[in-house]
Each structure stands twice: as C-alpha cells, then as structure tokens.
Amino acid sequence: MTAIDLGLPAPPAPAPQRRRTRQIRIGSVSVGGGAPVSVQTMTTTLTADVDATLRQIAEVTAAGCDIVRIAVPSQDDADALPHITKKSPIPVIADIHFQPRYVFQAIDAGCAAVRVNPGNIKKFDDRIGDVAQAATAAGAPIRIGVNAGSLDPRLLAKHGSATPAALVESALWECSLFEEHGFQDLKIAVKHHDPQTMIAANRLLAEACDYPLHLGVTEAGPAFQGAIKSAVAFGILLNEGIGDTIRVSLSTNPVEQVKAGCHILSSLGLRPRKLEIVSCPGCGRLQVDIHKLAIQVEAAFDGFPHPLRVAVMGCVVNGPGESREADLGVSCGNGKGQIFVRGQVVRTVLESRVVDTLLEEALRLTEHRESPQAGDVT
C-alpha cells in the first residue's frame, strides 16, 4: 500500500534487522529468508462446513491475514480440505493432531503446508520418512508445532515441566528426524502461555538452527489480556530480529486476532501502516468526551483504504502539536474542534461535526492528494 505524501517529515522507524534463516514457500507466501513477517490465524468454524469455513477465510483475508490454518480432527474435515484449498484466497495450512493419516490426506488435498504436533500424534516418529516423501513430492512445508500443553511425556519427565529447553529439544528432535530423510522444508513453533518462557524458548531456537520461526503465545487469553501478552512477547522477539510469522491467539473472533497481529507488525515498522488513531488518554483539562470521540472516529474510518494517521486530541497542551504531526487531526475545546490537514488548521467545527468533517477531509485528501489546493477549506 502506497503511503500518502503530505510533505511532512516521516518519523524515524527503522525496521529491526532480521535473523538470517532459510526460506520456505507456503503457497504464494514466502516465509523466512528476509521475506516480510506474515500474519496467521485459525478458523473457528467446523471445517467440514465448507461454506462457513470459506466465509471466515474471506473475512480474515480482508482483515490482512496472509496464511490461514484450519483444524482437521475428523474424517469429514479431511474430506472437506480439497474444496477449501481450491477456493481459499490465501494459503491453507492443515492442523493435524492424533491421526497421522490426515497428514497425507491434507497433502493430497492441496494444502500449502501441514502443521503437526509431535506430542499428540501416536508413533508419529515412525512415519517421518513417509511424511517427508509425500511432502517433498507435493512441495508442502511441514510446521513442527510444539505446545507446552501437549509436550511429549518423555520430555516432561526429563525436564520436570515445559521449560524453554524442553520445548526446544522436542522441536529440534523432530527436525533431526526429517533431516535424516533429506527434508528441511520446515518451520518451527514453540508456544507457551507464559510470555517469558516463550521468549526464552525462541531465543534458544534462534541460536540453535536457521529454520524460520512462527511466534505465538498459546492460550494467551481474552482480547485485552491476550493482546497485551502477545504484543510484549512479539515486540521483544521481533525487535531482536526473531520471528517470521505470527499468530495472536486470542479468545475472540479470528478477525480480531488478525487485526492485532497487523497492528503489532506496523508498530515495529515491519508492515506498512493503515489507519492509525493517535488519541489522548484524558485528564482534568478535557472539555470533550475524548474516549467517545476516539471510538467514533475509529468506527467511521473502519475499512478506510488509505494509510492515514488521525489525531484525536482533547486539550491545548498536546492537541495542536499532535494534530499537526498527523495526516489529519482535531484539537478539541469548548465544544468545538480545530481540524488539521497537512499540519494546517483548515476549519473549526462544532463537536457534533468533528467525525463527519474528518472523514470528508480524508476523502478529499486521498482523492486529490496531487492537488495543492486539496483540503484548503476555511
């Protein structure tokens, strides 16, 4: 997405230097090897309900999702895979637990990749050679997904709990079995509900191998708590160059997971920003309901197709300065708002007209951004 040139100085936001990894291809999406960090989520529909699953895939795609994972717990779900992969607008990863035969069905169905959890698939290690052969023939990468809640009992006994070292040992052991068969088209994920454990495990992995890594704080929790835990963990690791794909595992709609992931990446300079609302937290100087106004502005700009920074400010202390630095802005007081475009006040309107006016100016600015007269309103 091309940013709108407003003639204002761009804030310095150098992207973190990425860890060097081998690159794999998940359908049309490159992962690792310097490729952009991709955002993933999982569908929450019954996979066997093809229409419902495809609708949800379309929704998360519209929100910015790059790769979608779908659960395959039953034969009916496995039978639905060819219909889903054929019509999905983004690459589909089959999520396999317990039944190794579904791995082969997912590959045959055209899934772009397969996620396996070694701790949950009985005698999975004995099938590695067959899986590697099928995946090689289809060009389908394998994701080794190790979760703290389903760690191999042998490793739990050895380490006493799902420690970072235990998670990493499980992942690297499975990778070594694939490597014995000449298969290295792998991606690794080691997940834990505790951000500190997850961070430590991924740091160990980053030092031990050059496979691309998928980041996730598993079972992160409800939207507010989970987004904070994920943002903390991802922010630390991504700022160290660690991580090639992410999923924000919230107990909420997958669309919200995708939105959170995109915001995390854009805040680190790893994804072009779309709409960004800059708004003040509020204090005793306010003469406007800034919380309500910020929510109204965010709702009005939902789905706006151009990248804009919109400042919604409530008093004269920081309001004018923040509004001038944004693409668009309003600085409120005494029931009115000064509207800023390109760093200049273009008009003053009643509080009740602020949202509509900002949207009008945004449309004018983006439609006529090449015109020197755009937004010149008294």
GROMACS .gro file of C-alpha atoms in nm:
model
  378
    1MET     CA    1   0.000   0.000   0.000
    2THR     CA    2   0.143   0.336  -0.104
    3ALA     CA    3   0.163   0.596   0.171
    4ILE     CA    4   0.017   0.940   0.112
    5ASP     CA    5   0.282   1.208   0.082
    6LEU     CA    6   0.171   1.503   0.291
    7GLY     CA    7   0.500   1.686   0.276
    8LEU     CA    8   0.558   1.625   0.648
    9PRO     CA    9   0.875   1.469   0.792
   10ALA     CA   10   0.838   1.094   0.834
   11PRO     CA   11   0.914   0.969   1.187
   12PRO     CA   12   1.229   0.759   1.206
   13ALA     CA   13   1.116   0.398   1.230
   14PRO     CA   14   1.392   0.168   1.108
   15ALA     CA   15   1.277  -0.191   1.095
   16PRO     CA   16   1.473  -0.434   1.314
   17GLN     CA   17   1.745  -0.631   1.137
   18ARG     CA   18   1.607  -0.977   1.076
   19ARG     CA   19   1.764  -1.304   1.180
   20ARG     CA   20   1.901  -1.495   0.883
   21THR     CA   21   1.701  -1.808   0.808
   22ARG     CA   22   1.641  -2.043   0.522
   23GLN     CA   23   1.329  -1.957   0.321
   24ILE     CA   24   1.028  -2.174   0.258
   25ARG     CA   25   0.722  -2.119   0.043
   26ILE     CA   26   0.374  -2.168   0.186
   27GLY     CA   27   0.169  -2.144  -0.128
   28SER     CA   28   0.212  -1.791  -0.260
   29VAL     CA   29   0.372  -1.663   0.063
   30SER     CA   30   0.746  -1.666   0.125
   31VAL     CA   31   0.843  -1.727   0.487
   32GLY     CA   32   1.188  -1.658   0.629
   33GLY     CA   33   1.498  -1.563   0.435
   34GLY     CA   34   1.422  -1.191   0.460
   35ALA     CA   35   1.057  -1.217   0.350
   36PRO     CA   36   0.807  -0.990   0.528
   37VAL     CA   37   0.672  -1.125   0.857
   38SER     CA   38   0.335  -1.281   0.781
   39VAL     CA   39   0.018  -1.284   0.992
   40GLN     CA   40  -0.171  -1.606   1.055
   41THR     CA   41  -0.485  -1.713   1.232
   42MET     CA   42  -0.705  -2.022   1.263
   43THR     CA   43  -1.063  -2.063   1.157
   44THR     CA   44  -1.312  -2.139   1.434
   45THR     CA   45  -1.575  -2.295   1.209
   46LEU     CA   46  -1.640  -2.665   1.170
   47THR     CA   47  -1.400  -2.745   0.888
   48ALA     CA   48  -1.647  -2.990   0.736
   49ASP     CA   49  -1.883  -2.694   0.686
   50VAL     CA   50  -1.707  -2.577   0.372
   51ASP     CA   51  -1.920  -2.268   0.309
   52ALA     CA   52  -1.886  -2.138   0.666
   53THR     CA   53  -1.512  -2.201   0.664
   54LEU     CA   54  -1.463  -2.022   0.334
   55ARG     CA   55  -1.668  -1.725   0.457
   56GLN     CA   56  -1.446  -1.694   0.761
   57ILE     CA   57  -1.132  -1.727   0.549
   58ALA     CA   58  -1.263  -1.442   0.332
   59GLU     CA   59  -1.320  -1.229   0.644
   60VAL     CA   60  -0.971  -1.281   0.785
   61THR     CA   61  -0.820  -1.222   0.442
   62ALA     CA   62  -0.996  -0.886   0.422
   63ALA     CA   63  -0.853  -0.800   0.766
   64GLY     CA   64  -0.496  -0.860   0.646
   65CYS     CA   65  -0.434  -1.231   0.712
   66ASP     CA   66  -0.163  -1.388   0.494
   67ILE     CA   67  -0.194  -1.756   0.585
   68VAL     CA   68  -0.482  -1.942   0.747
   69ARG     CA   69  -0.472  -2.264   0.948
   70ILE     CA   70  -0.769  -2.499   0.977
   71ALA     CA   71  -0.823  -2.785   1.219
   72VAL     CA   72  -0.864  -3.139   1.086
   73PRO     CA   73  -0.984  -3.352   1.378
   74SER     CA   74  -1.216  -3.587   1.183
   75GLN     CA   75  -1.253  -3.769   0.856
   76ASP     CA   76  -1.531  -3.533   0.750
   77ASP     CA   77  -1.291  -3.242   0.799
   78ALA     CA   78  -1.022  -3.414   0.597
   79ASP     CA   79  -1.272  -3.481   0.318
   80ALA     CA   80  -1.355  -3.108   0.306
   81LEU     CA   81  -0.996  -2.997   0.251
   82PRO     CA   82  -0.987  -3.022  -0.131
   83HIS     CA   83  -1.293  -2.797  -0.160
   84ILE     CA   84  -1.147  -2.542   0.081
   85THR     CA   85  -0.797  -2.527  -0.066
   86LYS     CA   86  -0.938  -2.486  -0.415
   87LYS     CA   87  -1.138  -2.174  -0.327
   88SER     CA   88  -0.937  -2.015  -0.045
   89PRO     CA   89  -0.785  -1.676  -0.144
   90ILE     CA   90  -0.485  -1.734   0.085
   91PRO     CA   91  -0.269  -2.041   0.155
   92VAL     CA   92  -0.422  -2.303   0.384
   93ILE     CA   93  -0.229  -2.496   0.648
   94ALA     CA   94  -0.387  -2.815   0.780
   95ASP     CA   95  -0.357  -2.851   1.158
   96ILE     CA   96  -0.314  -3.220   1.241
   97HIS     CA   97  -0.330  -3.388   1.580
   98PHE     CA   98  -0.362  -3.752   1.686
   99GLN     CA   99  -0.416  -3.911   1.340
  100PRO     CA  100  -0.112  -3.929   1.110
  101ARG     CA  101  -0.326  -4.043   0.814
  102TYR     CA  102  -0.475  -3.694   0.795
  103VAL     CA  103  -0.127  -3.558   0.719
  104PHE     CA  104  -0.124  -3.748   0.391
  105GLN     CA  105  -0.482  -3.651   0.308
  106ALA     CA  106  -0.401  -3.284   0.370
  107ILE     CA  107  -0.101  -3.301   0.137
  108ASP     CA  108  -0.307  -3.477  -0.130
  109ALA     CA  109  -0.584  -3.217  -0.087
  110GLY     CA  110  -0.350  -2.936  -0.190
  111CYS     CA  111  -0.287  -2.776   0.148
  112ALA     CA  112   0.002  -2.532   0.122
  113ALA     CA  113   0.160  -2.676   0.438
  114VAL     CA  114   0.084  -2.910   0.726
  115ARG     CA  115   0.125  -2.841   1.096
  116VAL     CA  116   0.200  -3.143   1.312
  117ASN     CA  117   0.225  -3.159   1.690
  118PRO     CA  118   0.466  -3.444   1.768
  119GLY     CA  119   0.347  -3.475   2.127
  120ASN     CA  120  -0.008  -3.550   2.013
  121ILE     CA  121   0.048  -3.795   1.726
  122LYS     CA  122   0.097  -4.152   1.841
  123LYS     CA  123   0.404  -4.315   1.689
  124PHE     CA  124   0.449  -4.011   1.465
  125ASP     CA  125   0.826  -4.055   1.461
  126ASP     CA  126   0.780  -4.390   1.286
  127ARG     CA  127   0.604  -4.217   0.994
  128ILE     CA  128   0.853  -3.938   0.936
  129GLY     CA  129   1.001  -4.098   0.627
  130ASP     CA  130   0.662  -4.138   0.461
  131VAL     CA  131   0.559  -3.783   0.555
  132ALA     CA  132   0.885  -3.641   0.421
  133GLN     CA  133   0.843  -3.828   0.093
  134ALA     CA  134   0.483  -3.710   0.043
  135ALA     CA  135   0.565  -3.350   0.142
  136THR     CA  136   0.864  -3.340  -0.092
  137ALA     CA  137   0.660  -3.465  -0.385
  138ALA     CA  138   0.391  -3.202  -0.323
  139GLY     CA  139   0.627  -2.915  -0.231
  140ALA     CA  140   0.446  -2.876   0.100
  141PRO     CA  141   0.645  -2.750   0.402
  142ILE     CA  142   0.592  -2.905   0.744
  143ARG     CA  143   0.550  -2.695   1.054
  144ILE     CA  144   0.673  -2.857   1.374
  145GLY     CA  145   0.441  -2.711   1.635
  146VAL     CA  146   0.537  -2.781   1.996
  147ASN     CA  147   0.296  -2.664   2.265
  148ALA     CA  148   0.357  -2.661   2.638
  149GLY     CA  149   0.019  -2.823   2.697
  150SER     CA  150   0.093  -3.125   2.478
  151LEU     CA  151   0.462  -3.186   2.525
  152ASP     CA  152   0.595  -3.539   2.481
  153PRO     CA  153   0.568  -3.715   2.822
  154ARG     CA  154   0.928  -3.832   2.792
  155LEU     CA  155   1.050  -3.474   2.779
  156LEU     CA  156   0.821  -3.369   3.063
  157ALA     CA  157   0.975  -3.643   3.276
  158LYS     CA  158   1.326  -3.541   3.176
  159HIS     CA  159   1.287  -3.166   3.236
  160GLY     CA  160   1.023  -3.168   3.507
  161SER     CA  161   0.796  -2.923   3.323
  162ALA     CA  162   0.751  -2.749   2.989
  163THR     CA  163   1.071  -2.544   3.022
  164PRO     CA  164   1.222  -2.349   2.732
  165ALA     CA  165   1.487  -2.619   2.698
  166ALA     CA  166   1.221  -2.894   2.686
  167LEU     CA  167   1.023  -2.716   2.414
  168VAL     CA  168   1.334  -2.659   2.207
  169GLU     CA  169   1.459  -3.015   2.250
  170SER     CA  170   1.125  -3.150   2.128
  171ALA     CA  171   1.127  -2.930   1.818
  172LEU     CA  172   1.488  -2.995   1.724
  173TRP     CA  173   1.448  -3.370   1.776
  174GLU     CA  174   1.163  -3.380   1.527
  175CYS     CA  175   1.360  -3.165   1.283
  176SER     CA  176   1.652  -3.405   1.306
  177LEU     CA  177   1.425  -3.695   1.209
  178PHE     CA  178   1.311  -3.509   0.898
  179GLU     CA  179   1.671  -3.416   0.819
  180GLU     CA  180   1.766  -3.785   0.823
  181HIS     CA  181   1.538  -3.819   0.521
  182GLY     CA  182   1.684  -3.514   0.348
  183PHE     CA  183   1.379  -3.298   0.424
  184GLN     CA  184   1.448  -2.945   0.551
  185ASP     CA  185   1.142  -2.756   0.426
  186LEU     CA  186   1.047  -2.692   0.787
  187LYS     CA  187   0.914  -2.417   1.009
  188ILE     CA  188   0.917  -2.436   1.388
  189ALA     CA  189   0.683  -2.302   1.655
  190VAL     CA  190   0.738  -2.343   2.029
  191LYS     CA  191   0.449  -2.200   2.225
  192HIS     CA  192   0.375  -2.137   2.591
  193HIS     CA  193   0.108  -1.936   2.769
  194ASP     CA  194   0.378  -1.753   2.965
  195PRO     CA  195   0.547  -1.482   2.754
  196GLN     CA  196   0.879  -1.512   2.936
  197THR     CA  197   0.901  -1.886   2.874
  198MET     CA  198   0.800  -1.840   2.511
  199ILE     CA  199   1.061  -1.565   2.463
  200ALA     CA  200   1.338  -1.776   2.619
  201ALA     CA  201   1.247  -2.079   2.406
  202ASN     CA  202   1.254  -1.882   2.081
  203ARG     CA  203   1.586  -1.724   2.169
  204LEU     CA  204   1.730  -2.071   2.222
  205LEU     CA  205   1.588  -2.188   1.891
  206ALA     CA  206   1.723  -1.887   1.706
  207GLU     CA  207   2.072  -1.975   1.827
  208ALA     CA  208   2.039  -2.346   1.754
  209CYS     CA  209   1.904  -2.353   1.397
  210ASP     CA  210   1.831  -2.148   1.088
  211TYR     CA  211   1.474  -2.264   1.031
  212PRO     CA  212   1.207  -1.992   1.009
  213LEU     CA  213   1.012  -1.949   1.332
  214HIS     CA  214   0.642  -1.897   1.393
  215LEU     CA  215   0.568  -1.692   1.705
  216GLY     CA  216   0.271  -1.745   1.932
  217VAL     CA  217   0.178  -1.706   2.297
  218THR     CA  218  -0.059  -2.000   2.311
  219GLU     CA  219  -0.385  -1.970   2.503
  220ALA     CA  220  -0.299  -1.603   2.556
  221GLY     CA  221  -0.645  -1.530   2.696
  222PRO     CA  222  -0.934  -1.290   2.630
  223ALA     CA  223  -0.887  -1.000   2.390
  224PHE     CA  224  -0.741  -0.739   2.627
  225GLN     CA  225  -0.511  -0.966   2.827
  226GLY     CA  226  -0.410  -1.180   2.532
  227ALA     CA  227  -0.327  -0.888   2.305
  228ILE     CA  228  -0.100  -0.737   2.571
  229LYS     CA  229   0.082  -1.066   2.639
  230SER     CA  230   0.128  -1.127   2.268
  231ALA     CA  231   0.241  -0.772   2.194
  232VAL     CA  232   0.501  -0.787   2.472
  233ALA     CA  233   0.642  -1.122   2.359
  234PHE     CA  234   0.632  -1.047   1.987
  235GLY     CA  235   0.767  -0.697   2.032
  236ILE     CA  236   1.072  -0.821   2.221
  237LEU     CA  237   1.149  -1.105   1.980
  238LEU     CA  238   1.073  -0.923   1.657
  239ASN     CA  239   1.283  -0.628   1.771
  240GLU     CA  240   1.568  -0.876   1.810
  241GLY     CA  241   1.505  -0.999   1.455
  242ILE     CA  242   1.350  -1.328   1.569
  243GLY     CA  243   1.025  -1.443   1.410
  244ASP     CA  244   0.898  -1.497   1.058
  245THR     CA  245   0.524  -1.548   1.107
  246ILE     CA  246   0.296  -1.464   1.399
  247ARG     CA  247  -0.045  -1.553   1.537
  248VAL     CA  248  -0.215  -1.360   1.816
  249SER     CA  249  -0.404  -1.638   1.996
  250LEU     CA  250  -0.699  -1.455   2.149
  251SER     CA  251  -1.025  -1.599   2.280
  252THR     CA  252  -1.213  -1.391   2.027
  253ASN     CA  253  -1.309  -1.373   1.662
  254PRO     CA  254  -1.019  -1.460   1.427
  255VAL     CA  255  -1.064  -1.125   1.254
  256GLU     CA  256  -0.964  -0.953   1.579
  257GLN     CA  257  -0.660  -1.179   1.605
  258VAL     CA  258  -0.551  -1.071   1.257
  259LYS     CA  259  -0.608  -0.703   1.330
  260ALA     CA  260  -0.399  -0.728   1.646
  261GLY     CA  261  -0.119  -0.902   1.457
  262CYS     CA  262  -0.117  -0.640   1.183
  263HIS     CA  263  -0.104  -0.359   1.440
  264ILE     CA  264   0.188  -0.523   1.619
  265LEU     CA  265   0.386  -0.552   1.296
  266SER     CA  266   0.309  -0.198   1.181
  267SER     CA  267   0.411  -0.056   1.520
  268LEU     CA  268   0.753  -0.216   1.470
  269GLY     CA  269   0.791  -0.094   1.113
  270LEU     CA  270   0.752  -0.449   0.981
  271ARG     CA  271   0.428  -0.383   0.790
  272PRO     CA  272   0.303  -0.066   0.621
  273ARG     CA  273   0.062   0.115   0.849
  274LYS     CA  274  -0.301   0.154   0.757
  275LEU     CA  275  -0.527   0.360   0.979
  276GLU     CA  276  -0.361   0.479   1.299
  277ILE     CA  277  -0.558   0.669   1.561
  278VAL     CA  278  -0.350   0.894   1.785
  279SER     CA  279  -0.568   0.995   2.079
  280CYS     CA  280  -0.503   1.129   2.426
  281PRO     CA  281  -0.587   0.925   2.738
  282GLY     CA  282  -0.777   1.208   2.904
  283CYS     CA  283  -0.724   1.430   3.207
  284GLY     CA  284  -0.894   1.703   3.406
  285ARG     CA  285  -0.831   1.959   3.130
  286LEU     CA  286  -1.071   1.789   2.890
  287GLN     CA  287  -1.373   1.979   2.764
  288VAL     CA  288  -1.490   1.696   2.539
  289ASP     CA  289  -1.564   1.324   2.581
  290ILE     CA  290  -1.241   1.218   2.412
  291HIS     CA  291  -1.295   0.847   2.471
  292LYS     CA  292  -1.630   0.851   2.295
  293LEU     CA  293  -1.494   1.070   2.016
  294ALA     CA  294  -1.194   0.842   1.952
  295ILE     CA  295  -1.422   0.538   1.928
  296GLN     CA  296  -1.649   0.723   1.686
  297VAL     CA  297  -1.355   0.825   1.466
  298GLU     CA  298  -1.218   0.471   1.465
  299ALA     CA  299  -1.558   0.333   1.365
  300ALA     CA  300  -1.604   0.594   1.091
  301PHE     CA  301  -1.265   0.509   0.939
  302ASP     CA  302  -1.303   0.132   0.967
  303GLY     CA  303  -1.203  -0.017   0.632
  304PHE     CA  304  -1.062   0.312   0.500
  305PRO     CA  305  -0.843   0.205   0.208
  306HIS     CA  306  -0.555   0.451   0.254
  307PRO     CA  307  -0.286   0.465   0.524
  308LEU     CA  308  -0.357   0.764   0.745
  309ARG     CA  309  -0.258   0.882   1.091
  310VAL     CA  310  -0.551   1.062   1.252
  311ALA     CA  311  -0.502   1.254   1.577
  312VAL     CA  312  -0.799   1.296   1.812
  313MET     CA  313  -0.692   1.532   2.088
  314GLY     CA  314  -0.883   1.685   2.375
  315CYS     CA  315  -0.699   1.994   2.500
  316VAL     CA  316  -0.449   2.264   2.408
  317VAL     CA  317  -0.145   2.112   2.583
  318ASN     CA  318  -0.053   1.845   2.326
  319GLY     CA  319  -0.352   1.871   2.095
  320PRO     CA  320  -0.227   2.121   1.835
  321GLY     CA  321   0.119   1.963   1.816
  322GLU     CA  322  -0.006   1.607   1.774
  323SER     CA  323  -0.268   1.721   1.523
  324ARG     CA  324  -0.006   1.899   1.313
  325GLU     CA  325   0.216   1.589   1.304
  326ALA     CA  326  -0.068   1.362   1.193
  327ASP     CA  327  -0.208   1.336   0.842
  328LEU     CA  328  -0.538   1.460   0.980
  329GLY     CA  329  -0.623   1.581   1.325
  330VAL     CA  330  -0.863   1.754   1.556
  331SER     CA  331  -0.782   1.952   1.867
  332CYS     CA  332  -1.095   2.000   2.080
  333GLY     CA  333  -1.210   2.251   2.338
  334ASN     CA  334  -1.520   2.444   2.442
  335GLY     CA  335  -1.748   2.219   2.240
  336LYS     CA  336  -1.559   2.279   1.916
  337GLY     CA  337  -1.273   2.122   1.725
  338GLN     CA  338  -0.996   2.267   1.511
  339ILE     CA  339  -0.948   2.044   1.207
  340PHE     CA  340  -0.590   1.999   1.085
  341VAL     CA  341  -0.491   1.882   0.736
  342ARG     CA  342  -0.129   1.866   0.626
  343GLY     CA  343  -0.029   2.031   0.951
  344GLN     CA  344  -0.252   2.336   0.898
  345VAL     CA  345  -0.583   2.437   1.055
  346VAL     CA  346  -0.842   2.430   0.778
  347ARG     CA  347  -1.158   2.494   0.976
  348THR     CA  348  -1.323   2.492   1.315
  349VAL     CA  349  -1.644   2.293   1.363
  350LEU     CA  350  -1.886   2.202   1.638
  351GLU     CA  351  -1.805   1.890   1.836
  352SER     CA  352  -2.102   1.714   1.677
  353ARG     CA  353  -1.948   1.768   1.333
  354VAL     CA  354  -1.592   1.652   1.410
  355VAL     CA  355  -1.625   1.291   1.290
  356ASP     CA  356  -1.803   1.376   0.965
  357THR     CA  357  -1.559   1.657   0.893
  358LEU     CA  358  -1.253   1.439   0.947
  359LEU     CA  359  -1.396   1.180   0.711
  360GLU     CA  360  -1.476   1.446   0.450
  361GLU     CA  361  -1.123   1.584   0.469
  362ALA     CA  362  -0.975   1.235   0.449
  363LEU     CA  363  -1.169   1.162   0.132
  364ARG     CA  364  -1.073   1.495  -0.017
  365LEU     CA  365  -0.710   1.447   0.075
  366THR     CA  366  -0.681   1.097  -0.067
  367GLU     CA  367  -0.881   1.168  -0.382
  368HIS     CA  368  -0.693   1.488  -0.467
  369ARG     CA  369  -0.358   1.434  -0.299
  370GLU     CA  370  -0.173   1.560  -0.605
  371SER     CA  371  -0.361   1.892  -0.597
  372PRO     CA  372  -0.200   2.177  -0.398
  373GLN     CA  373  -0.548   2.301  -0.313
  374ALA     CA  374  -0.669   1.979  -0.151
  375GLY     CA  375  -0.805   2.040   0.196
  376ASP     CA  376  -0.782   2.420   0.166
  377VAL     CA  377  -1.105   2.492   0.347
  378THR     CA  378  -1.196   2.791   0.555
   0.00000   0.00000   0.00000
